[in-house]
Amino acid sequence: MTASQLDSALAESVAVFSYEEIIGDGLYKLPFVRMLRAAYPTARITWITTRKTVYAGRLQPIMTGLIDEFRQDSGIGESVGGVFRPLPFRQRFSVIIDTQTTLWRTLTMRRMPHDLFVSGSFGFRLSDRKPPPSQIRPSHMVDRLADLVRLAAGAVPKVATGLRLPGDLTAKAEAALPPGPVYVGLAPGAGKRFKCWPLDRFVAVAKAQAEQGRVPVFILGPDELEWLPQLAEAVPTALFPEQDQSVWGDAFTPLRTIALARRFSAAIANDSGVSHMFGAADIPLLTLFGPTPAAKFQPRVTVGGAITAQEFGGRDMTDIPVQTVIERVDQLLIHPSDDGHYSKNC
């Protein structure tokens, strides 16, 4: 069977190769992992990384049914010399999908026995299947990864909504945010402060939610704990469930944030790791962008969108006005579309 003849239904084993995934990468790529399983429902999927992957660490509980085997710390592609050295293991795969684009890593991985090899590296020149010459490569990484699945499997199937979270986390999230109120999540932090919308504007949005009878819920990471007293004083009805040690104890896991986010009717976040945790929960979400490109980094959700500084003639987070954010949150919460979901055109 040639590479052009290989059908996704006949693929018994699929390998995905990447350099590594830290928490942000892992959350960002989750839609790809899910579409990969949808494309190959019966194949054994092996995730191979040069270094470590969070999919075999903090996110492993939600990998059940998605990834069957991890080969992390493989060393494949660790150095240019690896192109000529023996591979650490040799296993034949029906399909290998190379998700990174460093040429010598691709050359190294391509030596792994395979029936079909798909890679965007070096303009798809090393890939057994290639997109049409006229196709423009999309900006968003998830779209680029989807193109690899499309080339390998022939199509990108519809992915069922909802990740399977551990039951104890779901129960604890419900204990922290009991049924009844309309919870609106706010994540004012980001890895870099230049990506943060001013804190007083998050306060203004939170107050507007409280005036509407909704409950503002702030999600604060370790680097934002200094903001808690100020936020609690400014918005007395706000909740801070991440800091409730009586429910969670001391240990942190991003799955906790995803479980809490599922209790939200809508949420607002900066371009940050938390925005992708909210995205993994697939809740109505607004993500705020200043100097970073929304076209590349926006979380993928069924309902929601980005608000960018460029819409208002600038590129800094301070260019995004409070009233616009308040109005678009209201649109998420008040204006359902015909299918019962909230409007995407917010």
PDB file of C-alpha atoms in Angstrom, residues 93-276:
ATOM      1  CA  PHE A  93       3.774   3.283  12.350  1.00  0.00           C
ATOM      2  CA  SER A  94       0.967   3.443   9.820  1.00  0.00           C
ATOM      3  CA  VAL A  95       1.069   7.250  10.054  1.00  0.00           C
ATOM      4  CA  ILE A  96       3.586   9.703  11.485  1.00  0.00           C
ATOM      5  CA  ILE A  97       2.457  13.333  11.911  1.00  0.00           C
ATOM      6  CA  ASP A  98       5.323  15.727  12.558  1.00  0.00           C
ATOM      7  CA  THR A  99       3.919  18.803  14.317  1.00  0.00           C
ATOM      8  CA  GLN A 100       7.151  20.814  14.538  1.00  0.00           C
ATOM      9  CA  THR A 101       9.007  22.532  11.697  1.00  0.00           C
ATOM     10  CA  THR A 102      12.725  22.393  12.526  1.00  0.00           C
ATOM     11  CA  LEU A 103      14.250  20.749   9.468  1.00  0.00           C
ATOM     12  CA  TRP A 104      16.869  18.523  11.082  1.00  0.00           C
ATOM     13  CA  ARG A 105      14.351  17.222  13.623  1.00  0.00           C
ATOM     14  CA  THR A 106      12.026  16.343  10.759  1.00  0.00           C
ATOM     15  CA  LEU A 107      14.853  14.587   8.907  1.00  0.00           C
ATOM     16  CA  THR A 108      15.607  12.583  12.047  1.00  0.00           C
ATOM     17  CA  MET A 109      11.989  11.569  12.682  1.00  0.00           C
ATOM     18  CA  ARG A 110      11.408  10.700   9.045  1.00  0.00           C
ATOM     19  CA  ARG A 111      13.842   7.804   9.469  1.00  0.00           C
ATOM     20  CA  MET A 112      11.310   6.096  11.758  1.00  0.00           C
ATOM     21  CA  PRO A 113       9.638   3.272   9.736  1.00  0.00           C
ATOM     22  CA  HIS A 114       6.251   4.390   8.420  1.00  0.00           C
ATOM     23  CA  ASP A 115       3.647   3.980   5.706  1.00  0.00           C
ATOM     24  CA  LEU A 116       2.727   7.667   5.612  1.00  0.00           C
ATOM     25  CA  PHE A 117       4.713  10.680   6.827  1.00  0.00           C
ATOM     26  CA  VAL A 118       3.068  14.121   7.048  1.00  0.00           C
ATOM     27  CA  SER A 119       4.988  17.257   7.980  1.00  0.00           C
ATOM     28  CA  GLY A 120       4.786  20.982   7.277  1.00  0.00           C
ATOM     29  CA  SER A 121       8.537  21.347   7.724  1.00  0.00           C
ATOM     30  CA  PHE A 122      10.519  22.869   4.842  1.00  0.00           C
ATOM     31  CA  GLY A 123       7.346  23.861   3.037  1.00  0.00           C
ATOM     32  CA  PHE A 124       5.939  20.287   3.128  1.00  0.00           C
ATOM     33  CA  ARG A 125       8.840  19.131   0.914  1.00  0.00           C
ATOM     34  CA  LEU A 126       9.489  16.122   3.167  1.00  0.00           C
ATOM     35  CA  SER A 127       5.810  15.225   3.494  1.00  0.00           C
ATOM     36  CA  ASP A 128       4.283  12.314   1.587  1.00  0.00           C
ATOM     37  CA  ARG A 129       1.154  14.421   1.109  1.00  0.00           C
ATOM     38  CA  LYS A 130       1.130  18.130   0.409  1.00  0.00           C
ATOM     39  CA  PRO A 131      -1.516  20.859   0.298  1.00  0.00           C
ATOM     40  CA  PRO A 132      -2.358  22.519  -3.023  1.00  0.00           C
ATOM     41  CA  PRO A 133       0.313  25.057  -4.064  1.00  0.00           C
ATOM     42  CA  SER A 134      -2.272  27.840  -3.924  1.00  0.00           C
ATOM     43  CA  GLN A 135      -3.253  27.137  -0.311  1.00  0.00           C
ATOM     44  CA  ILE A 136      -2.199  29.842   2.137  1.00  0.00           C
ATOM     45  CA  ARG A 137      -0.967  28.471   5.433  1.00  0.00           C
ATOM     46  CA  PRO A 138      -3.248  29.687   8.253  1.00  0.00           C
ATOM     47  CA  SER A 139      -1.974  31.863  11.097  1.00  0.00           C
ATOM     48  CA  HIS A 140      -3.504  29.908  13.974  1.00  0.00           C
ATOM     49  CA  MET A 141      -1.506  26.912  15.153  1.00  0.00           C
ATOM     50  CA  VAL A 142      -4.625  24.791  15.649  1.00  0.00           C
ATOM     51  CA  ASP A 143      -5.591  25.427  12.016  1.00  0.00           C
ATOM     52  CA  ARG A 144      -2.092  24.440  10.911  1.00  0.00           C
ATOM     53  CA  LEU A 145      -2.324  21.227  12.925  1.00  0.00           C
ATOM     54  CA  ALA A 146      -5.791  20.594  11.503  1.00  0.00           C
ATOM     55  CA  ASP A 147      -4.255  20.823   8.024  1.00  0.00           C
ATOM     56  CA  LEU A 148      -1.835  18.036   8.971  1.00  0.00           C
ATOM     57  CA  VAL A 149      -4.747  15.857  10.105  1.00  0.00           C
ATOM     58  CA  ARG A 150      -6.606  16.641   6.890  1.00  0.00           C
ATOM     59  CA  LEU A 151      -3.611  15.633   4.777  1.00  0.00           C
ATOM     60  CA  ALA A 152      -3.075  12.426   6.740  1.00  0.00           C
ATOM     61  CA  ALA A 153      -6.677  11.280   7.195  1.00  0.00           C
ATOM     62  CA  GLY A 154      -8.372  12.961   4.242  1.00  0.00           C
ATOM     63  CA  ALA A 155     -10.694  15.064   6.413  1.00  0.00           C
ATOM     64  CA  VAL A 156     -11.067  16.568   9.882  1.00  0.00           C
ATOM     65  CA  PRO A 157     -14.107  14.955  11.525  1.00  0.00           C
ATOM     66  CA  LYS A 158     -16.421  16.826  13.850  1.00  0.00           C
ATOM     67  CA  VAL A 159     -15.172  16.576  17.417  1.00  0.00           C
ATOM     68  CA  ALA A 160     -17.620  15.889  20.240  1.00  0.00           C
ATOM     69  CA  THR A 161     -17.747  18.759  22.728  1.00  0.00           C
ATOM     70  CA  GLY A 162     -16.628  18.349  26.304  1.00  0.00           C
ATOM     71  CA  LEU A 163     -13.509  16.922  27.894  1.00  0.00           C
ATOM     72  CA  ARG A 164     -13.854  14.128  30.405  1.00  0.00           C
ATOM     73  CA  LEU A 165     -12.645  15.569  33.692  1.00  0.00           C
ATOM     74  CA  PRO A 166     -11.994  13.488  36.809  1.00  0.00           C
ATOM     75  CA  GLY A 167     -15.212  13.158  38.819  1.00  0.00           C
ATOM     76  CA  ASP A 168     -13.690  14.423  42.060  1.00  0.00           C
ATOM     77  CA  LEU A 169     -12.674  17.706  40.399  1.00  0.00           C
ATOM     78  CA  THR A 170     -16.128  18.184  38.927  1.00  0.00           C
ATOM     79  CA  ALA A 171     -17.703  17.590  42.346  1.00  0.00           C
ATOM     80  CA  LYS A 172     -15.328  20.007  44.066  1.00  0.00           C
ATOM     81  CA  ALA A 173     -15.986  22.681  41.441  1.00  0.00           C
ATOM     82  CA  GLU A 174     -19.705  22.347  42.095  1.00  0.00           C
ATOM     83  CA  ALA A 175     -19.068  22.631  45.836  1.00  0.00           C
ATOM     84  CA  ALA A 176     -17.050  25.804  45.254  1.00  0.00           C
ATOM     85  CA  LEU A 177     -19.624  27.271  42.853  1.00  0.00           C
ATOM     86  CA  PRO A 178     -23.031  25.715  43.704  1.00  0.00           C
ATOM     87  CA  PRO A 179     -25.893  25.698  41.177  1.00  0.00           C
ATOM     88  CA  GLY A 180     -28.182  28.708  41.034  1.00  0.00           C
ATOM     89  CA  PRO A 181     -26.250  31.926  40.442  1.00  0.00           C
ATOM     90  CA  VAL A 182     -25.031  33.140  37.063  1.00  0.00           C
ATOM     91  CA  TYR A 183     -21.258  33.051  37.422  1.00  0.00           C
ATOM     92  CA  VAL A 184     -19.059  35.242  35.229  1.00  0.00           C
ATOM     93  CA  GLY A 185     -15.372  34.380  35.254  1.00  0.00           C
ATOM     94  CA  LEU A 186     -12.647  37.018  35.132  1.00  0.00           C
ATOM     95  CA  ALA A 187      -8.958  36.182  34.691  1.00  0.00           C
ATOM     96  CA  PRO A 188      -6.962  39.432  35.018  1.00  0.00           C
ATOM     97  CA  GLY A 189      -3.506  37.855  34.898  1.00  0.00           C
ATOM     98  CA  ALA A 190      -1.104  36.797  32.144  1.00  0.00           C
ATOM     99  CA  GLY A 191       2.430  35.501  31.907  1.00  0.00           C
ATOM    100  CA  LYS A 192       3.648  38.935  30.807  1.00  0.00           C
ATOM    101  CA  ARG A 193       2.179  42.075  32.342  1.00  0.00           C
ATOM    102  CA  PHE A 194       2.087  43.870  28.972  1.00  0.00           C
ATOM    103  CA  LYS A 195      -0.659  41.389  28.023  1.00  0.00           C
ATOM    104  CA  CYS A 196      -2.805  42.396  31.025  1.00  0.00           C
ATOM    105  CA  TRP A 197      -5.800  44.686  30.656  1.00  0.00           C
ATOM    106  CA  PRO A 198      -5.654  47.237  33.530  1.00  0.00           C
ATOM    107  CA  LEU A 199      -6.899  45.755  36.799  1.00  0.00           C
ATOM    108  CA  ASP A 200      -9.279  48.649  37.491  1.00  0.00           C
ATOM    109  CA  ARG A 201     -11.074  47.821  34.234  1.00  0.00           C
ATOM    110  CA  PHE A 202     -11.585  44.219  35.314  1.00  0.00           C
ATOM    111  CA  VAL A 203     -13.013  45.678  38.534  1.00  0.00           C
ATOM    112  CA  ALA A 204     -15.400  47.855  36.510  1.00  0.00           C
ATOM    113  CA  VAL A 205     -16.585  44.826  34.514  1.00  0.00           C
ATOM    114  CA  ALA A 206     -17.009  42.809  37.715  1.00  0.00           C
ATOM    115  CA  LYS A 207     -19.089  45.584  39.286  1.00  0.00           C
ATOM    116  CA  ALA A 208     -21.275  45.709  36.188  1.00  0.00           C
ATOM    117  CA  GLN A 209     -21.928  41.975  36.526  1.00  0.00           C
ATOM    118  CA  ALA A 210     -22.832  42.361  40.197  1.00  0.00           C
ATOM    119  CA  GLU A 211     -25.264  45.159  39.333  1.00  0.00           C
ATOM    120  CA  GLN A 212     -26.998  42.722  36.956  1.00  0.00           C
ATOM    121  CA  GLY A 213     -27.389  40.171  39.762  1.00  0.00           C
ATOM    122  CA  ARG A 214     -24.561  37.974  38.479  1.00  0.00           C
ATOM    123  CA  VAL A 215     -21.659  36.684  40.570  1.00  0.00           C
ATOM    124  CA  PRO A 216     -18.162  37.773  39.474  1.00  0.00           C
ATOM    125  CA  VAL A 217     -15.601  34.996  39.919  1.00  0.00           C
ATOM    126  CA  PHE A 218     -11.937  35.944  39.800  1.00  0.00           C
ATOM    127  CA  ILE A 219      -9.396  33.310  38.769  1.00  0.00           C
ATOM    128  CA  LEU A 220      -6.034  34.274  40.207  1.00  0.00           C
ATOM    129  CA  GLY A 221      -2.756  32.449  39.778  1.00  0.00           C
ATOM    130  CA  PRO A 222       0.200  32.525  42.190  1.00  0.00           C
ATOM    131  CA  ASP A 223       1.615  35.670  40.547  1.00  0.00           C
ATOM    132  CA  GLU A 224      -1.666  37.557  41.012  1.00  0.00           C
ATOM    133  CA  LEU A 225      -2.344  36.792  44.684  1.00  0.00           C
ATOM    134  CA  GLU A 226      -1.198  40.301  45.647  1.00  0.00           C
ATOM    135  CA  TRP A 227      -4.308  41.600  43.852  1.00  0.00           C
ATOM    136  CA  LEU A 228      -6.764  39.618  45.958  1.00  0.00           C
ATOM    137  CA  PRO A 229      -7.235  42.098  48.849  1.00  0.00           C
ATOM    138  CA  GLN A 230      -7.777  44.989  46.409  1.00  0.00           C
ATOM    139  CA  LEU A 231     -10.276  43.004  44.327  1.00  0.00           C
ATOM    140  CA  ALA A 232     -12.155  41.683  47.354  1.00  0.00           C
ATOM    141  CA  GLU A 233     -12.543  45.202  48.745  1.00  0.00           C
ATOM    142  CA  ALA A 234     -13.586  46.709  45.408  1.00  0.00           C
ATOM    143  CA  VAL A 235     -16.101  43.949  44.554  1.00  0.00           C
ATOM    144  CA  PRO A 236     -17.522  42.539  47.835  1.00  0.00           C
ATOM    145  CA  THR A 237     -19.729  39.956  46.065  1.00  0.00           C
ATOM    146  CA  ALA A 238     -16.841  38.502  44.069  1.00  0.00           C
ATOM    147  CA  LEU A 239     -15.660  34.947  44.661  1.00  0.00           C
ATOM    148  CA  PHE A 240     -12.102  33.588  44.542  1.00  0.00           C
ATOM    149  CA  PRO A 241     -12.589  29.810  44.358  1.00  0.00           C
ATOM    150  CA  GLU A 242      -9.012  28.947  43.349  1.00  0.00           C
ATOM    151  CA  GLN A 243      -7.913  30.155  46.773  1.00  0.00           C
ATOM    152  CA  ASP A 244     -10.456  28.032  48.708  1.00  0.00           C
ATOM    153  CA  GLN A 245      -8.119  25.544  50.387  1.00  0.00           C
ATOM    154  CA  SER A 246     -11.024  23.983  52.291  1.00  0.00           C
ATOM    155  CA  VAL A 247     -12.204  22.588  48.946  1.00  0.00           C
ATOM    156  CA  TRP A 248      -8.944  22.050  47.048  1.00  0.00           C
ATOM    157  CA  GLY A 249      -6.151  21.768  49.574  1.00  0.00           C
ATOM    158  CA  ASP A 250      -2.758  23.139  48.588  1.00  0.00           C
ATOM    159  CA  ALA A 251      -2.102  21.309  45.323  1.00  0.00           C
ATOM    160  CA  PHE A 252      -2.661  23.124  42.022  1.00  0.00           C
ATOM    161  CA  THR A 253      -3.692  21.555  38.740  1.00  0.00           C
ATOM    162  CA  PRO A 254      -4.871  23.288  35.557  1.00  0.00           C
ATOM    163  CA  LEU A 255      -7.697  20.751  35.475  1.00  0.00           C
ATOM    164  CA  ARG A 256      -9.103  22.486  38.561  1.00  0.00           C
ATOM    165  CA  THR A 257      -9.389  25.749  36.635  1.00  0.00           C
ATOM    166  CA  ILE A 258     -11.070  23.936  33.733  1.00  0.00           C
ATOM    167  CA  ALA A 259     -13.549  22.333  36.149  1.00  0.00           C
ATOM    168  CA  LEU A 260     -14.326  25.698  37.747  1.00  0.00           C
ATOM    169  CA  ALA A 261     -14.684  27.343  34.338  1.00  0.00           C
ATOM    170  CA  ARG A 262     -17.423  24.896  33.436  1.00  0.00           C
ATOM    171  CA  ARG A 263     -19.489  26.526  36.165  1.00  0.00           C
ATOM    172  CA  PHE A 264     -19.309  29.907  34.371  1.00  0.00           C
ATOM    173  CA  SER A 265     -22.037  31.230  32.108  1.00  0.00           C
ATOM    174  CA  ALA A 266     -19.400  33.428  30.438  1.00  0.00           C
ATOM    175  CA  ALA A 267     -15.823  34.537  31.045  1.00  0.00           C
ATOM    176  CA  ILE A 268     -13.263  37.205  30.174  1.00  0.00           C
ATOM    177  CA  ALA A 269      -9.511  36.660  30.056  1.00  0.00           C
ATOM    178  CA  ASN A 270      -6.330  38.207  28.739  1.00  0.00           C
ATOM    179  CA  ASP A 271      -4.184  36.365  26.219  1.00  0.00           C
ATOM    180  CA  SER A 272      -2.839  33.887  28.773  1.00  0.00           C
ATOM    181  CA  GLY A 273      -2.612  30.269  29.835  1.00  0.00           C
ATOM    182  CA  VAL A 274      -5.850  30.710  31.780  1.00  0.00           C
ATOM    183  CA  SER A 275      -7.636  31.784  28.593  1.00  0.00           C
ATOM    184  CA  HIS A 276      -6.754  28.388  27.126  1.00  0.00           C
TER     185      HIS A 276
END
